[in-house]
PDB file of C-alpha atoms and ligand atoms in Angstrom:
ATOM      1  CA  MET A   1     -31.640 -50.851  25.547  1.00 72.00           C
ATOM      2  CA  ASP A   2     -32.034 -49.395  21.616  1.00 90.00           C
ATOM      3  CA  VAL A   3     -28.423 -50.338  19.420  1.00 90.00           C
ATOM      4  CA  ARG A   4     -27.901 -46.700  19.997  1.00 92.00           C
ATOM      5  CA  GLN A   5     -27.393 -46.799  23.748  1.00 94.00           C
ATOM      6  CA  GLU A   6     -26.155 -50.408  23.501  1.00 94.00           C
ATOM      7  CA  GLN A   7     -22.979 -48.893  21.358  1.00 95.00           C
ATOM      8  CA  ASP A   8     -22.922 -45.580  23.354  1.00 97.00           C
ATOM      9  CA  GLY A   9     -22.181 -48.058  26.403  1.00 96.00           C
ATOM     10  CA  VAL A  10     -19.847 -49.852  24.729  1.00 95.00           C
ATOM     11  CA  TRP A  11     -18.071 -46.150  23.680  1.00 97.00           C
ATOM     12  CA  LYS A  12     -18.080 -44.992  27.146  1.00 97.00           C
ATOM     13  CA  THR A  13     -16.651 -48.022  28.630  1.00 96.00           C
ATOM     14  CA  LEU A  14     -14.034 -48.423  26.155  1.00 96.00           C
ATOM     15  CA  PHE A  15     -13.416 -44.428  25.807  1.00 97.00           C
ATOM     16  CA  HIS A  16     -12.589 -44.525  30.011  1.00 97.00           C
ATOM     17  CA  ARG A  17     -10.395 -47.416  29.547  1.00 95.00           C
ATOM     18  CA  GLN A  18      -8.543 -46.384  27.240  1.00 96.00           C
ATOM     19  CA  THR A  19      -7.769 -42.448  27.606  1.00 97.00           C
ATOM     20  CA  PRO A  20      -5.287 -43.709  30.565  1.00 97.00           C
ATOM     21  CA  GLN A  21      -2.936 -45.596  28.144  1.00 96.00           C
ATOM     22  CA  VAL A  22      -2.924 -42.767  25.547  1.00 98.00           C
ATOM     23  CA  GLU A  23      -2.388 -40.505  27.628  1.00 97.00           C
ATOM     24  CA  ALA A  24       0.399 -43.516  28.638  1.00 97.00           C
ATOM     25  CA  PHE A  25       2.202 -44.583  26.098  1.00 98.00           C
ATOM     26  CA  ALA A  26       0.697 -42.659  22.522  1.00 98.00           C
ATOM     27  CA  CYS A  27       2.908 -40.396  20.191  1.00 98.00           C
ATOM     28  CA  GLN A  28       3.207 -37.092  20.138  1.00 98.00           C
ATOM     29  CA  GLU A  29       0.596 -37.487  17.161  1.00 98.00           C
ATOM     30  CA  TYR A  30      -1.850 -39.083  18.199  1.00 98.00           C
ATOM     31  CA  LEU A  31      -2.058 -36.374  21.345  1.00 98.00           C
ATOM     32  CA  ASP A  32      -2.027 -33.365  19.005  1.00 98.00           C
ATOM     33  CA  GLY A  33      -4.580 -34.720  16.944  1.00 98.00           C
ATOM     34  CA  SER A  34      -7.083 -35.568  19.766  1.00 98.00           C
ATOM     35  CA  ALA A  35      -6.351 -32.603  22.044  1.00 98.00           C
ATOM     36  CA  THR A  36      -7.410 -30.779  18.188  1.00 98.00           C
ATOM     37  CA  LEU A  37     -10.571 -33.724  17.753  1.00 98.00           C
ATOM     38  CA  ARG A  38     -12.263 -33.692  21.153  1.00 98.00           C
ATOM     39  CA  LEU A  39     -13.946 -37.051  20.837  1.00 98.00           C
ATOM     40  CA  PRO A  40     -16.737 -36.922  23.439  1.00 98.00           C
ATOM     41  CA  ASP A  41     -16.527 -39.184  26.250  1.00 98.00           C
ATOM     42  CA  ASP A  42     -19.566 -40.476  26.541  1.00 98.00           C
ATOM     43  CA  ARG A  43     -21.265 -40.986  23.079  1.00 98.00           C
ATOM     44  CA  VAL A  44     -20.310 -42.305  19.343  1.00 98.00           C
ATOM     45  CA  PRO A  45     -19.365 -39.064  17.523  1.00 98.00           C
ATOM     46  CA  SER A  46     -21.496 -38.247  14.325  1.00 97.00           C
ATOM     47  CA  LEU A  47     -20.047 -38.233  11.042  1.00 97.00           C
ATOM     48  CA  ASP A  48     -20.629 -34.703  10.506  1.00 97.00           C
ATOM     49  CA  GLU A  49     -19.146 -33.268  14.009  1.00 97.00           C
ATOM     50  CA  LEU A  50     -16.582 -35.365  13.103  1.00 98.00           C
ATOM     51  CA  GLU A  51     -15.798 -34.379   9.340  1.00 98.00           C
ATOM     52  CA  ALA A  52     -16.544 -30.314  10.841  1.00 98.00           C
ATOM     53  CA  ALA A  53     -13.175 -30.969  12.523  1.00 98.00           C
ATOM     54  CA  ILE A  54     -10.859 -33.160  10.119  1.00 98.00           C
ATOM     55  CA  THR A  55     -12.279 -31.499   6.645  1.00 98.00           C
ATOM     56  CA  PRO A  56     -10.976 -28.688   6.902  1.00 98.00           C
ATOM     57  CA  ARG A  57      -7.496 -29.338   8.221  1.00 98.00           C
ATOM     58  CA  THR A  58      -6.840 -31.976   5.601  1.00 98.00           C
ATOM     59  CA  GLY A  59      -9.303 -32.302   3.082  1.00 98.00           C
ATOM     60  CA  TRP A  60     -10.134 -36.406   4.196  1.00 98.00           C
ATOM     61  CA  ARG A  61     -13.837 -37.048   4.374  1.00 98.00           C
ATOM     62  CA  LEU A  62     -15.682 -39.756   6.380  1.00 98.00           C
ATOM     63  CA  ARG A  63     -18.665 -42.608   4.938  1.00 96.00           C
ATOM     64  CA  ARG A  64     -20.111 -44.915   7.502  1.00 94.00           C
ATOM     65  CA  THR A  65     -19.926 -48.522   6.117  1.00 92.00           C
ATOM     66  CA  PRO A  66     -21.763 -51.768   6.815  1.00 87.00           C
ATOM     67  CA  VAL A  67     -19.394 -53.596   6.109  1.00 82.00           C
ATOM     68  CA  ARG A  68     -18.134 -55.338   9.433  1.00 75.00           C
ATOM     69  CA  TYR A  69     -14.081 -55.301   7.697  1.00 72.00           C
ATOM     70  CA  SER A  70     -13.514 -53.142   4.186  1.00 71.00           C
ATOM     71  CA  ASP A  71     -12.564 -55.387   1.118  1.00 84.00           C
ATOM     72  CA  ALA A  72      -8.858 -53.929   0.516  1.00 90.00           C
ATOM     73  CA  LEU A  73      -9.575 -52.720  -3.128  1.00 90.00           C
ATOM     74  CA  PRO A  74     -13.194 -50.491  -2.693  1.00 90.00           C
ATOM     75  CA  TRP A  75     -11.249 -49.470   0.651  1.00 91.00           C
ATOM     76  CA  TYR A  76      -8.387 -47.744  -0.473  1.00 94.00           C
ATOM     77  CA  ARG A  77     -10.441 -46.792  -4.192  1.00 94.00           C
ATOM     78  CA  HIS A  78     -12.279 -44.315  -1.018  1.00 95.00           C
ATOM     79  CA  PHE A  79      -8.739 -43.727  -0.143  1.00 94.00           C
ATOM     80  CA  GLY A  80      -7.696 -42.594  -2.522  1.00 96.00           C
ATOM     81  CA  ARG A  81     -10.604 -39.889  -2.619  1.00 97.00           C
ATOM     82  CA  ARG A  82      -9.356 -39.443   0.731  1.00 98.00           C
ATOM     83  CA  VAL A  83     -12.715 -40.913   2.689  1.00 97.00           C
ATOM     84  CA  PHE A  84     -11.826 -42.874   5.289  1.00 97.00           C
ATOM     85  CA  LEU A  85     -14.533 -45.833   5.803  1.00 95.00           C
ATOM     86  CA  VAL A  86     -15.945 -45.444   9.545  1.00 96.00           C
ATOM     87  CA  THR A  87     -17.316 -49.258  10.143  1.00 93.00           C
ATOM     88  CA  ASP A  88     -21.175 -49.054  11.805  1.00 92.00           C
ATOM     89  CA  TYR A  89     -19.942 -52.340  13.909  1.00 92.00           C
ATOM     90  CA  MET A  90     -19.092 -51.687  17.845  1.00 94.00           C
ATOM     91  CA  ARG A  91     -17.412 -54.572  19.260  1.00 91.00           C
ATOM     92  CA  SER A  92     -19.767 -56.189  22.704  1.00 90.00           C
ATOM     93  CA  TRP A  93     -19.500 -56.270  25.636  1.00 90.00           C
ATOM     94  CA  GLN A  94     -17.614 -59.493  25.662  1.00 86.00           C
ATOM     95  CA  GLU A  95     -15.257 -58.144  23.517  1.00 85.00           C
ATOM     96  CA  LEU A  96     -13.870 -55.404  25.526  1.00 83.00           C
ATOM     97  CA  ASP A  97     -10.255 -56.215  25.324  1.00 76.00           C
ATOM     98  CA  PHE A  98      -9.575 -57.640  21.736  1.00 75.00           C
ATOM     99  CA  THR A  99     -12.229 -57.666  18.698  1.00 77.00           C
ATOM    100  CA  PRO A 100     -10.359 -59.314  15.519  1.00 76.00           C
ATOM    101  CA  GLU A 101     -12.281 -57.096  13.002  1.00 81.00           C
ATOM    102  CA  PRO A 102     -11.726 -53.871  12.957  1.00 87.00           C
ATOM    103  CA  ASP A 103     -15.391 -51.829  14.398  1.00 93.00           C
ATOM    104  CA  MET A 104     -16.170 -48.243  14.973  1.00 95.00           C
ATOM    105  CA  PHE A 105     -14.588 -47.651  18.364  1.00 96.00           C
ATOM    106  CA  HIS A 106     -11.451 -48.779  16.119  1.00 95.00           C
ATOM    107  CA  ASP A 107     -12.079 -46.448  13.442  1.00 96.00           C
ATOM    108  CA  ILE A 108     -12.843 -43.541  15.016  1.00 98.00           C
ATOM    109  CA  PHE A 109     -10.891 -43.168  18.204  1.00 98.00           C
ATOM    110  CA  GLY A 110      -7.631 -44.936  16.405  1.00 98.00           C
ATOM    111  CA  HIS A 111      -7.280 -43.245  13.097  1.00 98.00           C
ATOM    112  CA  LEU A 112      -8.541 -39.706  13.106  1.00 98.00           C
ATOM    113  CA  PRO A 113      -6.841 -38.663  15.737  1.00 98.00           C
ATOM    114  CA  PHE A 114      -4.752 -38.353  13.282  1.00 98.00           C
ATOM    115  CA  LEU A 115      -6.335 -37.216  10.537  1.00 98.00           C
ATOM    116  CA  VAL A 116      -6.839 -33.983  11.637  1.00 98.00           C
ATOM    117  CA  LEU A 117      -2.752 -33.500  10.806  1.00 98.00           C
ATOM    118  CA  PRO A 118      -1.494 -33.277   7.460  1.00 98.00           C
ATOM    119  CA  GLU A 119       1.796 -34.598   7.953  1.00 97.00           C
ATOM    120  CA  TYR A 120       0.118 -37.928   8.943  1.00 98.00           C
ATOM    121  CA  THR A 121      -2.665 -37.027   5.990  1.00 98.00           C
ATOM    122  CA  GLY A 122       1.004 -36.741   3.323  1.00 97.00           C
ATOM    123  CA  LEU A 123       1.644 -40.273   4.586  1.00 97.00           C
ATOM    124  CA  LEU A 124      -1.741 -42.158   4.105  1.00 96.00           C
ATOM    125  CA  ASP A 125      -1.958 -40.310   0.733  1.00 96.00           C
ATOM    126  CA  LEU A 126       0.983 -42.574  -0.683  1.00 97.00           C
ATOM    127  CA  PHE A 127      -0.670 -45.692   0.147  1.00 97.00           C
ATOM    128  CA  ALA A 128      -3.782 -45.657  -2.391  1.00 96.00           C
ATOM    129  CA  PRO A 129      -2.005 -44.705  -5.597  1.00 96.00           C
ATOM    130  CA  ALA A 130       1.060 -47.435  -4.961  1.00 97.00           C
ATOM    131  CA  PHE A 131      -2.291 -49.903  -4.634  1.00 96.00           C
ATOM    132  CA  LEU A 132      -4.949 -49.272  -6.876  1.00 96.00           C
ATOM    133  CA  ARG A 133      -1.919 -48.979  -9.692  1.00 96.00           C
ATOM    134  CA  THR A 134      -0.342 -52.178  -9.039  1.00 96.00           C
ATOM    135  CA  ASP A 135      -0.210 -56.218  -9.062  1.00 95.00           C
ATOM    136  CA  ASP A 136      -1.899 -58.519  -6.584  1.00 94.00           C
ATOM    137  CA  ASP A 137       1.385 -59.403  -5.485  1.00 94.00           C
ATOM    138  CA  HIS A 138       2.508 -56.155  -4.361  1.00 96.00           C
ATOM    139  CA  ARG A 139      -0.835 -54.957  -3.394  1.00 95.00           C
ATOM    140  CA  GLU A 140      -0.418 -57.894  -0.316  1.00 94.00           C
ATOM    141  CA  GLN A 141       3.539 -56.085   0.288  1.00 95.00           C
ATOM    142  CA  ILE A 142       1.599 -52.448   0.755  1.00 96.00           C
ATOM    143  CA  LYS A 143      -0.909 -54.320   3.413  1.00 94.00           C
ATOM    144  CA  ARG A 144       1.273 -55.586   5.431  1.00 94.00           C
ATOM    145  CA  LEU A 145       3.422 -52.385   4.973  1.00 96.00           C
ATOM    146  CA  ALA A 146      -0.067 -50.841   5.956  1.00 96.00           C
ATOM    147  CA  TRP A 147      -0.546 -53.298   8.733  1.00 94.00           C
ATOM    148  CA  PHE A 148       3.349 -52.800  10.753  1.00 96.00           C
ATOM    149  CA  THR A 149       2.949 -49.172  10.574  1.00 97.00           C
ATOM    150  CA  THR A 150      -0.257 -47.321  10.526  1.00 98.00           C
ATOM    151  CA  GLU A 151      -2.318 -49.949  12.100  1.00 96.00           C
ATOM    152  CA  PHE A 152       0.277 -51.560  14.516  1.00 97.00           C
ATOM    153  CA  GLY A 153       3.669 -49.554  14.214  1.00 98.00           C
ATOM    154  CA  LEU A 154       5.714 -48.136  17.636  1.00 98.00           C
ATOM    155  CA  ILE A 155       7.893 -44.620  17.429  1.00 98.00           C
ATOM    156  CA  ARG A 156      10.618 -44.094  18.473  1.00 98.00           C
ATOM    157  CA  GLN A 157       9.959 -40.132  20.447  1.00 98.00           C
ATOM    158  CA  ALA A 158      12.268 -38.219  23.357  1.00 95.00           C
ATOM    159  CA  GLY A 159      13.950 -41.614  23.832  1.00 95.00           C
ATOM    160  CA  ARG A 160      11.108 -43.481  24.848  1.00 97.00           C
ATOM    161  CA  LEU A 161       9.255 -45.865  22.777  1.00 97.00           C
ATOM    162  CA  LYS A 162       5.712 -45.071  21.941  1.00 98.00           C
ATOM    163  CA  VAL A 163       2.539 -46.342  20.023  1.00 98.00           C
ATOM    164  CA  PHE A 164       1.424 -45.011  16.647  1.00 98.00           C
ATOM    165  CA  GLY A 165      -0.357 -47.893  14.899  1.00 98.00           C
ATOM    166  CA  SER A 166      -4.465 -47.612  15.558  1.00 97.00           C
ATOM    167  CA  GLY A 167      -5.064 -50.875  15.932  1.00 95.00           C
ATOM    168  CA  LEU A 168      -3.105 -50.497  19.002  1.00 96.00           C
ATOM    169  CA  LEU A 169      -3.961 -47.524  20.551  1.00 97.00           C
ATOM    170  CA  SER A 170      -7.865 -48.881  20.405  1.00 95.00           C
ATOM    171  CA  SER A 171      -6.979 -52.048  21.586  1.00 91.00           C
ATOM    172  CA  VAL A 172      -7.206 -52.539  25.758  1.00 86.00           C
ATOM    173  CA  GLY A 173      -5.391 -55.831  25.839  1.00 88.00           C
ATOM    174  CA  GLU A 174      -3.033 -54.973  23.062  1.00 91.00           C
ATOM    175  CA  ILE A 175      -1.153 -51.935  23.721  1.00 94.00           C
ATOM    176  CA  ARG A 176      -0.931 -53.270  27.466  1.00 94.00           C
ATOM    177  CA  HIS A 177       0.740 -56.193  26.301  1.00 95.00           C
ATOM    178  CA  VAL A 178       2.985 -54.300  24.288  1.00 96.00           C
ATOM    179  CA  MET A 179       3.775 -51.570  26.337  1.00 96.00           C
ATOM    180  CA  ASP A 180       5.012 -54.667  29.068  1.00 96.00           C
ATOM    181  CA  GLY A 181       8.039 -55.355  26.791  1.00 96.00           C
ATOM    182  CA  ARG A 182       6.716 -58.676  25.966  1.00 95.00           C
ATOM    183  CA  THR A 183       6.396 -57.676  21.932  1.00 95.00           C
ATOM    184  CA  PRO A 184      10.400 -58.006  20.289  1.00 95.00           C
ATOM    185  CA  ILE A 185      10.234 -54.976  19.028  1.00 97.00           C
ATOM    186  CA  LEU A 186      12.877 -54.494  15.756  1.00 96.00           C
ATOM    187  CA  PRO A 187      13.982 -51.288  14.114  1.00 97.00           C
ATOM    188  CA  PHE A 188      11.686 -50.824  11.442  1.00 97.00           C
ATOM    189  CA  SER A 189      13.075 -52.415   7.641  1.00 95.00           C
ATOM    190  CA  VAL A 190      10.892 -52.733   5.032  1.00 96.00           C
ATOM    191  CA  GLU A 191      12.326 -56.183   3.552  1.00 94.00           C
ATOM    192  CA  LEU A 192      11.842 -57.195   7.117  1.00 93.00           C
ATOM    193  CA  ILE A 193       8.136 -56.037   7.294  1.00 93.00           C
ATOM    194  CA  LEU A 194       7.741 -58.058   3.882  1.00 91.00           C
ATOM    195  CA  THR A 195       8.592 -61.438   5.134  1.00 86.00           C
ATOM    196  CA  ARG A 196       6.323 -61.378   8.181  1.00 79.00           C
ATOM    197  CA  THR A 197       2.170 -61.982   8.493  1.00 71.00           C
ATOM    198  CA  LYS A 198      -0.324 -60.187   9.395  1.00 69.00           C
ATOM    199  CA  ALA A 199      -1.755 -61.515  13.054  1.00 70.00           C
ATOM    200  CA  ILE A 200      -5.738 -60.705  12.251  1.00 72.00           C
ATOM    201  CA  TYR A 201      -7.054 -63.428  15.302  1.00 74.00           C
ATOM    202  CA  THR A 202      -4.237 -62.858  17.985  1.00 81.00           C
ATOM    203  CA  PHE A 203      -1.543 -60.067  19.422  1.00 87.00           C
ATOM    204  CA  ASN A 204       1.773 -59.651  16.935  1.00 89.00           C
ATOM    205  CA  GLU A 205       4.693 -61.361  17.405  1.00 90.00           C
ATOM    206  CA  THR A 206       6.632 -58.863  16.529  1.00 93.00           C
ATOM    207  CA  LEU A 207       6.236 -55.526  15.440  1.00 96.00           C
ATOM    208  CA  PHE A 208       8.062 -52.563  14.064  1.00 97.00           C
ATOM    209  CA  ALA A 209       9.612 -48.758  15.563  1.00 98.00           C
ATOM    210  CA  PHE A 210      10.762 -46.302  13.036  1.00 97.00           C
ATOM    211  CA  ASP A 211      12.165 -42.630  14.463  1.00 97.00           C
ATOM    212  CA  SER A 212      10.134 -40.372  13.161  1.00 97.00           C
ATOM    213  CA  LEU A 213       7.227 -39.646  10.990  1.00 98.00           C
ATOM    214  CA  ALA A 214       9.372 -38.011   8.565  1.00 97.00           C
ATOM    215  CA  ALA A 215      11.926 -41.117   8.216  1.00 97.00           C
ATOM    216  CA  LEU A 216       9.002 -43.548   8.117  1.00 98.00           C
ATOM    217  CA  THR A 217       7.395 -41.708   4.692  1.00 98.00           C
ATOM    218  CA  SER A 218       9.873 -41.030   3.418  1.00 97.00           C
ATOM    219  CA  GLU A 219      11.038 -45.246   3.469  1.00 97.00           C
ATOM    220  CA  LEU A 220       7.433 -45.885   2.204  1.00 98.00           C
ATOM    221  CA  ARG A 221       7.658 -43.566  -0.472  1.00 97.00           C
ATOM    222  CA  THR A 222      11.326 -45.127  -1.466  1.00 97.00           C
ATOM    223  CA  TYR A 223       9.076 -48.175  -1.729  1.00 97.00           C
ATOM    224  CA  PHE A 224       6.049 -47.442  -3.115  1.00 97.00           C
ATOM    225  CA  ASP A 225       8.047 -45.225  -5.509  1.00 97.00           C
ATOM    226  CA  SER A 226       9.919 -48.889  -6.795  1.00 96.00           C
ATOM    227  CA  VAL A 227       6.400 -50.359  -6.854  1.00 96.00           C
ATOM    228  CA  PRO A 228       6.006 -51.653 -10.564  1.00 95.00           C
ATOM    229  CA  THR A 229       2.526 -49.939 -12.818  1.00 95.00           C
ATOM    230  CA  ARG A 230       0.724 -53.667 -13.364  1.00 90.00           C
ATOM    231  CA  ALA A 231      -0.365 -55.076 -17.162  1.00 83.00           C
ATOM    232  CA  LEU A 232      -3.293 -55.787 -17.124  1.00 75.00           C
ATOM    233  CA  PRO A 233      -6.210 -52.776 -15.188  1.00 70.00           C
ATOM    234  CA  ASP A 234      -8.995 -53.306 -12.805  1.00 70.00           C
ATOM    235  CA  LEU A 235     -11.949 -54.363 -14.487  1.00 66.00           C
ATOM    236  CA  PRO A 236     -13.835 -50.786 -15.482  1.00 59.00           C
ATOM    237  CA  THR A 237     -15.841 -49.722 -12.220  1.00 59.00           C
ATOM    238  CA  ARG A 238     -19.067 -47.970 -11.381  1.00 54.00           C
ATOM    239  CA  ASP A 239     -17.205 -45.699  -9.108  1.00 48.00           C
ATOM    240  CA  GLU A 240     -16.915 -42.370 -11.105  1.00 41.00           C
ATOM    241  CA  ASP A 241     -19.506 -41.713  -8.599  1.00 43.00           C
ATOM    242  CA  GLU A 242     -19.000 -41.977  -5.020  1.00 48.00           C
ATOM    243  CA  SER A 243     -22.394 -42.900  -4.146  1.00 44.00           C
ATOM    244  CA  ASN A 244     -22.399 -45.504  -6.429  1.00 42.00           C
ATOM    245  CA  LEU A 245     -18.856 -46.819  -5.722  1.00 47.00           C
ATOM    246  CA  VAL A 246     -20.412 -47.548  -2.140  1.00 46.00           C
ATOM    247  CA  ASP A 247     -23.938 -49.659  -3.435  1.00 41.00           C
ATOM    248  CA  TRP A 248     -21.632 -51.443  -5.962  1.00 39.00           C
ATOM    249  CA  GLU A 249     -19.079 -52.621  -2.856  1.00 41.00           C
ATOM    250  CA  LEU A 250     -20.939 -53.337  -0.709  1.00 39.00           C
ATOM    251  CA  ALA A 251     -22.271 -55.398  -2.719  1.00 35.00           C
ATOM    252  CA  ASP A 252     -20.032 -57.456  -4.112  1.00 33.00           C
ATOM    253  CA  LEU A 253     -17.211 -56.924  -2.148  1.00 34.00           C
ATOM    254  CA  ALA A 254     -17.936 -56.971   1.310  1.00 36.00           C
ATOM    255  CA  GLY A 255     -14.703 -58.877   3.012  1.00 37.00           C
ATOM    256  CA  GLY A 256     -13.390 -61.462   5.366  1.00 34.00           C
ATOM    257  CA  PRO A 257      -9.956 -60.795   8.065  1.00 35.00           C
ATOM    258  CA  GLY A 258      -7.399 -59.794   6.214  1.00 36.00           C
ATOM    259  CA  ALA A 259      -8.387 -57.241   3.961  1.00 36.00           C
ATOM    260  CA  ALA A 260      -6.687 -53.692   3.947  1.00 38.00           C
ATOM    261  CA  HIS A 261      -6.972 -52.771   7.346  1.00 44.00           C
TER     262      HIS A 261
HETATM  263 FE1  FE2 B   1      -7.837 -49.695  11.127  1.00 89.61          FE
END
């Protein structure tokens, strides 16, 4: 079996295991996005076919990367250009329930249905400008806020708790753990989140629920507006050309766990 067939096999298994869970637990935005994106159930989709649905709706584009966990700075530089990086890496058969590293199932199944929604990409658009202009301490804060919102956030819809975060939506094990009530859920609070640490190698100990995408966007906008501009600019980069940016990033900035998402 070649690599592509192996990846398609893992995709198909994960897709069929996860679809009933997202149908039961995912927020309305994810379900709406999925109905538009219409991911195939039996193979890894090509970026071209995904972009055909995403780019005309929100302007976001996709780039494939062999980096298994992109470092935050190049990742947010792409983000600022509305380019979403999709890793070439697919989890193994032994990691179906939980993988500490985002793989292509996480990136595509977890994130991309949202990228057809302008109201969602309006939220994403807030992150990169603040991250790129600010200092290292505030960059850590922004990564933590991303972790507890777009990756592992929960949302209350029609009186019920629903899953908003892409990390949960693509995790067969943790989404069940959370929706079984085994993870304490607190009301969303920027101040509280900034005191928490991210769980990379285990399930999260505590998660946060907000009342709506609009309310989350409003609260994060208030925070991002308060983020200071760093005193010293980043060193000059060769990111004027996007292909150069990818090459440069792969050569110099492949990161470890704890990076952007
Ligand atoms: Fe992610």
